[in-house]
C-alpha positions as YAML, in Angstrom:
chain: A
units: angstrom
residues:
- id: 1
  name: UNK
  ca: [-82.66, 20.65, 2.98]
- id: 2
  name: UNK
  ca: [-82.88, 23.71, 5.19]
- id: 3
  name: UNK
  ca: [-79.48, 23.20, 6.80]
- id: 4
  name: UNK
  ca: [-79.66, 26.38, 8.87]
- id: 5
  name: UNK
  ca: [-82.86, 25.18, 10.55]
- id: 6
  name: UNK
  ca: [-81.29, 21.78, 11.29]
- id: 7
  name: UNK
  ca: [-78.16, 23.43, 12.63]
- id: 8
  name: UNK
  ca: [-80.27, 25.50, 15.03]
- id: 9
  name: UNK
  ca: [-82.23, 22.41, 16.13]
- id: 10
  name: UNK
  ca: [-78.98, 20.66, 17.10]
- id: 11
  name: UNK
  ca: [-77.68, 23.75, 18.89]
- id: 12
  name: UNK
  ca: [-80.90, 24.31, 20.81]
- id: 13
  name: UNK
  ca: [-82.33, 20.82, 21.38]
- id: 14
  name: UNK
  ca: [-79.31, 18.57, 20.87]
- id: 15
  name: UNK
  ca: [-80.71, 16.71, 17.84]
- id: 16
  name: UNK
  ca: [-82.42, 16.98, 14.46]
- id: 17
  name: UNK
  ca: [-84.01, 14.56, 11.96]
- id: 18
  name: UNK
  ca: [-83.62, 14.53, 8.15]
- id: 19
  name: UNK
  ca: [-85.86, 12.56, 5.81]
- id: 20
  name: UNK
  ca: [-84.88, 10.86, 2.54]
- id: 21
  name: UNK
  ca: [-81.10, 11.04, 2.73]
- id: 22
  name: UNK
  ca: [-80.86, 7.53, 1.28]
- id: 23
  name: UNK
  ca: [-83.11, 6.08, -1.42]
- id: 24
  name: UNK
  ca: [-84.67, 2.62, -1.30]
- id: 25
  name: UNK
  ca: [-81.96, 1.50, -3.72]
- id: 26
  name: UNK
  ca: [-79.19, 2.97, -1.50]
- id: 27
  name: UNK
  ca: [-80.54, 1.08, 1.52]
- id: 28
  name: UNK
  ca: [-80.70, -2.17, -0.46]
- id: 29
  name: UNK
  ca: [-77.06, -1.78, -1.51]
- id: 30
  name: UNK
  ca: [-75.94, -1.07, 2.05]
- id: 31
  name: UNK
  ca: [-77.96, -4.06, 3.34]
- id: 32
  name: UNK
  ca: [-76.44, -6.35, 0.69]
- id: 33
  name: UNK
  ca: [-72.94, -5.29, 1.70]
- id: 34
  name: UNK
  ca: [-73.67, -6.10, 5.34]
- id: 35
  name: UNK
  ca: [-75.21, -9.50, 4.47]
- id: 36
  name: UNK
  ca: [-72.08, -10.68, 2.68]
- id: 37
  name: UNK
  ca: [-69.50, -10.45, 5.43]
- id: 38
  name: UNK
  ca: [-67.46, -12.82, 7.53]
- id: 39
  name: UNK
  ca: [-68.99, -12.44, 10.99]
- id: 40
  name: UNK
  ca: [-66.42, -14.51, 12.87]
- id: 41
  name: UNK
  ca: [-64.18, -11.56, 13.77]
- id: 42
  name: UNK
  ca: [-63.81, -10.09, 17.26]
- id: 43
  name: UNK
  ca: [-65.52, -6.88, 16.24]
- id: 44
  name: UNK
  ca: [-68.81, -8.71, 15.62]
- id: 45
  name: UNK
  ca: [-71.23, -9.39, 18.40]
- id: 46
  name: UNK
  ca: [-74.00, -11.91, 17.93]
- id: 47
  name: UNK
  ca: [-76.71, -12.85, 20.38]
- id: 48
  name: UNK
  ca: [-80.45, -13.48, 20.19]
- id: 49
  name: UNK
  ca: [-81.03, -9.88, 21.18]
- id: 50
  name: UNK
  ca: [-78.50, -8.04, 19.13]
- id: 51
  name: UNK
  ca: [-76.21, -8.23, 16.15]
- id: 52
  name: UNK
  ca: [-73.58, -5.51, 16.23]
- id: 53
  name: UNK
  ca: [-70.49, -4.64, 14.23]
- id: 54
  name: UNK
  ca: [-67.95, -2.39, 15.89]
- id: 55
  name: UNK
  ca: [-65.49, -0.41, 13.72]
- id: 56
  name: UNK
  ca: [-68.16, -0.77, 11.05]
- id: 57
  name: UNK
  ca: [-66.60, 1.49, 8.40]
- id: 58
  name: UNK
  ca: [-63.28, -0.36, 8.68]
- id: 59
  name: UNK
  ca: [-64.79, -3.84, 8.73]
- id: 60
  name: UNK
  ca: [-67.10, -3.59, 5.71]
- id: 61
  name: UNK
  ca: [-65.10, -3.11, 2.51]
- id: 62
  name: UNK
  ca: [-66.66, -0.71, 0.03]
- id: 63
  name: UNK
  ca: [-69.28, 0.59, 2.46]
- id: 64
  name: UNK
  ca: [-67.82, 4.11, 2.70]
- id: 65
  name: UNK
  ca: [-68.78, 5.05, -0.85]
- id: 66
  name: UNK
  ca: [-72.37, 4.03, -0.09]
- id: 67
  name: UNK
  ca: [-72.57, 5.84, 3.25]
- id: 68
  name: UNK
  ca: [-70.90, 9.12, 2.32]
- id: 69
  name: UNK
  ca: [-73.19, 10.24, -0.49]
- id: 70
  name: UNK
  ca: [-73.45, 13.88, -1.62]
- id: 71
  name: UNK
  ca: [-76.24, 14.68, 0.84]
- id: 72
  name: UNK
  ca: [-74.31, 13.38, 3.86]
- id: 73
  name: UNK
  ca: [-71.14, 15.17, 2.74]
- id: 74
  name: UNK
  ca: [-73.03, 18.47, 2.39]
- id: 75
  name: UNK
  ca: [-74.57, 18.03, 5.85]
- id: 76
  name: UNK
  ca: [-71.20, 17.30, 7.49]
- id: 77
  name: UNK
  ca: [-69.55, 20.27, 5.80]
- id: 78
  name: UNK
  ca: [-72.32, 22.78, 6.51]
- id: 79
  name: UNK
  ca: [-73.45, 21.69, 9.96]
- id: 80
  name: UNK
  ca: [-70.27, 20.28, 11.52]
- id: 81
  name: UNK
  ca: [-67.56, 22.20, 9.66]
- id: 82
  name: UNK
  ca: [-64.60, 21.51, 7.38]
- id: 83
  name: UNK
  ca: [-62.34, 19.92, 9.97]
- id: 84
  name: UNK
  ca: [-64.53, 17.02, 11.17]
- id: 85
  name: UNK
  ca: [-63.45, 13.38, 10.77]
- id: 86
  name: UNK
  ca: [-64.92, 10.01, 11.76]
- id: 87
  name: UNK
  ca: [-63.89, 8.74, 15.20]
- id: 88
  name: UNK
  ca: [-66.23, 5.78, 15.72]
- id: 89
  name: UNK
  ca: [-68.74, 3.65, 13.80]
- id: 90
  name: UNK
  ca: [-71.10, 0.87, 14.89]
- id: 91
  name: UNK
  ca: [-73.86, -1.06, 13.16]
- id: 92
  name: UNK
  ca: [-76.78, -2.23, 15.32]
- id: 93
  name: UNK
  ca: [-79.39, -4.76, 14.29]
- id: 94
  name: UNK
  ca: [-82.03, -5.37, 16.91]
- id: 95
  name: UNK
  ca: [-83.87, -8.40, 15.50]
- id: 96
  name: UNK
  ca: [-87.65, -8.65, 15.47]
- id: 97
  name: UNK
  ca: [-87.72, -10.88, 18.56]
- id: 98
  name: UNK
  ca: [-85.27, -8.74, 20.48]
- id: 99
  name: UNK
  ca: [-86.71, -7.13, 23.56]
- id: 100
  name: UNK
  ca: [-83.82, -4.79, 24.05]
- id: 101
  name: UNK
  ca: [-84.48, -1.89, 26.41]
- id: 102
  name: UNK
  ca: [-81.95, 0.90, 26.92]
- id: 103
  name: UNK
  ca: [-82.25, 3.16, 29.97]
- id: 104
  name: UNK
  ca: [-81.60, 6.89, 29.70]
- id: 105
  name: UNK
  ca: [-77.88, 7.69, 29.40]
- id: 106
  name: UNK
  ca: [-75.34, 9.99, 27.77]
- id: 107
  name: UNK
  ca: [-72.55, 8.69, 25.49]
- id: 108
  name: UNK
  ca: [-69.58, 9.60, 27.65]
- id: 109
  name: UNK
  ca: [-66.67, 7.59, 26.23]
- id: 110
  name: UNK
  ca: [-64.47, 7.77, 23.16]
- id: 111
  name: UNK
  ca: [-62.53, 4.94, 21.48]
- id: 112
  name: UNK
  ca: [-58.75, 5.36, 21.60]
- id: 113
  name: UNK
  ca: [-55.71, 3.32, 20.59]
- id: 114
  name: UNK
  ca: [-54.08, 2.78, 24.01]
- id: 115
  name: UNK
  ca: [-54.35, 3.44, 27.74]
- id: 116
  name: UNK
  ca: [-52.32, 6.37, 29.08]
- id: 117
  name: UNK
  ca: [-52.26, 8.18, 32.40]
- id: 118
  name: UNK
  ca: [-53.63, 11.58, 31.42]
- id: 119
  name: UNK
  ca: [-55.13, 14.35, 33.49]
- id: 120
  name: UNK
  ca: [-58.94, 14.55, 33.20]
- id: 121
  name: UNK
  ca: [-59.12, 11.31, 31.18]
- id: 122
  name: UNK
  ca: [-60.96, 8.50, 32.96]
- id: 123
  name: UNK
  ca: [-62.44, 6.13, 33.90]
- id: 124
  name: UNK
  ca: [-61.04, 3.63, 31.37]
- id: 125
  name: UNK
  ca: [-62.55, 0.40, 30.02]
- id: 126
  name: UNK
  ca: [-61.24, -2.28, 27.66]
- id: 127
  name: UNK
  ca: [-63.44, -4.52, 25.50]
- id: 128
  name: UNK
  ca: [-61.80, -6.96, 23.08]
- id: 129
  name: UNK
  ca: [-58.61, -4.91, 22.74]
- id: 130
  name: UNK
  ca: [-60.64, -1.76, 22.29]
- id: 131
  name: UNK
  ca: [-59.79, 1.01, 24.76]
- id: 132
  name: UNK
  ca: [-62.48, 3.47, 25.78]
- id: 133
  name: UNK
  ca: [-62.15, 6.45, 28.09]
- id: 134
  name: UNK
  ca: [-64.23, 9.33, 29.34]
- id: 135
  name: UNK
  ca: [-62.43, 12.45, 28.03]
- id: 136
  name: UNK
  ca: [-62.74, 16.03, 29.30]
- id: 137
  name: UNK
  ca: [-66.11, 17.68, 28.71]
- id: 138
  name: UNK
  ca: [-64.87, 19.99, 25.91]
- id: 139
  name: UNK
  ca: [-64.06, 16.96, 23.75]
- id: 140
  name: UNK
  ca: [-67.49, 15.38, 24.33]
- id: 141
  name: UNK
  ca: [-69.25, 18.67, 23.63]
- id: 142
  name: UNK
  ca: [-67.69, 18.86, 20.16]
- id: 143
  name: UNK
  ca: [-68.74, 15.40, 18.95]
- id: 144
  name: UNK
  ca: [-71.64, 14.93, 16.51]
- id: 145
  name: UNK
  ca: [-73.32, 11.56, 15.96]
- id: 146
  name: UNK
  ca: [-75.13, 10.60, 12.75]
- id: 147
  name: UNK
  ca: [-77.60, 7.71, 13.02]
- id: 148
  name: UNK
  ca: [-78.57, 6.27, 9.63]
- id: 149
  name: UNK
  ca: [-81.86, 4.35, 9.70]
- id: 150
  name: UNK
  ca: [-82.17, 1.30, 7.45]
- id: 151
  name: UNK
  ca: [-85.74, 0.65, 8.68]
- id: 152
  name: UNK
  ca: [-88.74, 2.75, 9.70]
- id: 153
  name: UNK
  ca: [-88.38, 3.40, 13.41]
- id: 154
  name: UNK
  ca: [-91.12, 4.63, 15.71]
- id: 155
  name: UNK
  ca: [-92.33, 4.22, 19.30]
- id: 156
  name: UNK
  ca: [-93.40, 0.63, 18.56]
- id: 157
  name: UNK
  ca: [-89.97, -0.66, 17.54]
- id: 158
  name: UNK
  ca: [-87.59, 1.02, 19.88]
- id: 159
  name: UNK
  ca: [-87.16, 4.51, 18.42]
- id: 160
  name: UNK
  ca: [-84.77, 6.66, 20.41]
- id: 161
  name: UNK
  ca: [-86.37, 8.71, 23.16]
- id: 162
  name: UNK
  ca: [-84.54, 11.87, 24.20]
- id: 163
  name: UNK
  ca: [-84.65, 14.71, 26.71]
- id: 164
  name: UNK
  ca: [-84.41, 17.86, 24.54]
- id: 165
  name: UNK
  ca: [-81.80, 20.44, 25.63]
- id: 166
  name: UNK
  ca: [-80.12, 18.02, 28.04]
- id: 167
  name: UNK
  ca: [-76.96, 18.09, 25.90]
- id: 168
  name: UNK
  ca: [-76.18, 21.57, 27.21]
- id: 169
  name: UNK
  ca: [-76.13, 20.60, 30.89]
- id: 170
  name: UNK
  ca: [-72.76, 18.88, 31.12]
- id: 171
  name: UNK
  ca: [-72.61, 15.45, 32.77]
- id: 172
  name: UNK
  ca: [-76.25, 14.78, 33.62]
- id: 173
  name: UNK
  ca: [-76.94, 11.72, 35.76]
- id: 174
  name: UNK
  ca: [-80.15, 10.03, 34.53]
- id: 175
  name: UNK
  ca: [-81.29, 9.34, 38.10]
- id: 176
  name: UNK
  ca: [-81.42, 13.10, 38.71]
- id: 177
  name: UNK
  ca: [-83.82, 13.89, 35.83]
- id: 178
  name: UNK
  ca: [-86.59, 16.09, 37.17]
- id: 179
  name: UNK
  ca: [-89.60, 15.24, 35.01]
- id: 180
  name: UNK
  ca: [-91.41, 18.33, 36.30]
- id: 181
  name: UNK
  ca: [-88.81, 20.35, 34.44]
- id: 182
  name: UNK
  ca: [-87.87, 18.08, 31.53]
- id: 183
  name: UNK
  ca: [-89.83, 16.63, 28.63]
- id: 184
  name: UNK
  ca: [-89.40, 13.41, 26.68]
- id: 185
  name: UNK
  ca: [-89.55, 13.22, 22.91]
- id: 186
  name: UNK
  ca: [-89.76, 10.08, 20.75]
- id: 187
  name: UNK
  ca: [-87.60, 10.37, 17.63]
- id: 188
  name: UNK
  ca: [-89.45, 8.64, 14.80]
- id: 189
  name: UNK
  ca: [-87.17, 8.29, 11.78]
- id: 190
  name: UNK
  ca: [-88.28, 6.84, 8.45]
- id: 191
  name: UNK
  ca: [-86.21, 4.35, 6.48]
- id: 192
  name: UNK
  ca: [-83.50, 6.25, 4.61]
- id: 193
  name: UNK
  ca: [-83.63, 9.14, 7.07]
- id: 194
  name: UNK
  ca: [-80.97, 10.18, 9.54]
- id: 195
  name: UNK
  ca: [-80.90, 11.60, 13.03]
- id: 196
  name: UNK
  ca: [-78.02, 13.82, 14.12]
- id: 197
  name: UNK
  ca: [-77.47, 14.17, 17.84]
- id: 198
  name: UNK
  ca: [-74.96, 15.38, 20.41]
- id: 199
  name: UNK
  ca: [-73.64, 12.51, 22.57]
- id: 200
  name: UNK
  ca: [-74.39, 14.44, 25.77]
- id: 201
  name: UNK
  ca: [-78.11, 14.41, 24.90]
- id: 202
  name: UNK
  ca: [-79.85, 12.07, 27.35]
- id: 203
  name: UNK
  ca: [-81.27, 9.21, 25.29]
- id: 204
  name: UNK
  ca: [-82.66, 5.70, 25.64]
- id: 205
  name: UNK
  ca: [-85.11, 3.37, 23.91]
- id: 206
  name: UNK
  ca: [-88.08, 1.23, 24.83]
- id: 207
  name: UNK
  ca: [-88.68, -2.39, 23.97]
- id: 208
  name: UNK
  ca: [-90.01, -3.31, 20.55]
- id: 209
  name: UNK
  ca: [-93.71, -4.19, 20.61]
- id: 210
  name: UNK
  ca: [-94.53, -4.60, 16.90]
- id: 211
  name: UNK
  ca: [-91.94, -7.22, 15.92]
- id: 212
  name: UNK
  ca: [-90.28, -5.03, 13.30]
- id: 213
  name: UNK
  ca: [-86.58, -4.75, 12.63]
- id: 214
  name: UNK
  ca: [-84.58, -1.70, 13.62]
- id: 215
  name: UNK
  ca: [-81.20, -1.46, 11.92]
- id: 216
  name: UNK
  ca: [-79.11, 1.62, 12.57]
- id: 217
  name: UNK
  ca: [-75.62, 2.75, 11.55]
- id: 218
  name: UNK
  ca: [-74.10, 4.98, 14.23]
- id: 219
  name: UNK
  ca: [-71.13, 7.21, 13.23]
- id: 220
  name: UNK
  ca: [-69.39, 9.74, 15.48]
- id: 221
  name: UNK
  ca: [-67.38, 12.74, 14.28]
- id: 222
  name: UNK
  ca: [-64.94, 15.10, 16.00]
- id: 223
  name: UNK
  ca: [-62.61, 17.94, 15.03]
- id: 224
  name: UNK
  ca: [-60.43, 17.67, 18.15]
- id: 225
  name: UNK
  ca: [-56.89, 16.35, 18.37]
- id: 226
  name: UNK
  ca: [-56.19, 14.26, 21.48]
- id: 227
  name: UNK
  ca: [-53.22, 14.88, 23.82]
- id: 228
  name: UNK
  ca: [-49.84, 13.77, 22.48]
- id: 229
  name: UNK
  ca: [-49.41, 10.01, 22.46]
- id: 230
  name: UNK
  ca: [-53.15, 9.28, 22.38]
- id: 231
  name: UNK
  ca: [-55.02, 8.69, 19.11]
- id: 232
  name: UNK
  ca: [-58.62, 8.16, 18.06]
- id: 233
  name: UNK
  ca: [-58.91, 4.40, 17.51]
- id: 234
  name: UNK
  ca: [-61.01, 4.65, 14.35]
- id: 235
  name: UNK
  ca: [-59.92, 7.96, 12.89]
- id: 236
  name: UNK
  ca: [-60.92, 8.28, 9.26]
- id: 237
  name: UNK
  ca: [-61.01, 11.46, 7.17]
...
């Protein structure tokens, strides 16, 4: 793993892709863990189009040891730094029949434990007792997201499409993208690979056309403390 090269990719383009971080056996173990859970809780979302688990690392007992293998730990330490901790985790399963399309967007909110009147924090949303808020830009700029791919993902089954370098342009409204200036890149990731991205990178995904699954574990990391009285909802060292 040439970590320096990957670090530069993230800095310059807002993302990078690693192959073979998890073996076939690792993926099977993770999949088995997810299969054997009680899905009746509020943090689970089930529809024909999507199966999602919010607060994934908290909800699935024993999953942390499988996720945080030596390779992932080395990547976090070298690329993010010593002080980073988990602030959010979600599992997405877009079933074969799902025709889920996601328009270009940035990830602009963080999950917190309560709603407070704070300068430069807002707007606020609440979903099933989960508070989310748009924080100041410097907090968003310091977040890293790791996307672990449990299936091969390419342009035919909804791979992420991104606008390289858009992470460095602050809040970037998708309707203002000038395609004469910007390019689009499809991020194909093989099963067992990971993609690391900055949440301010403009990203979206097209509909699946080949009827293949696309399961992804999405984990966000920060090294920032929030203002007094406000805490990261899913903080985990």
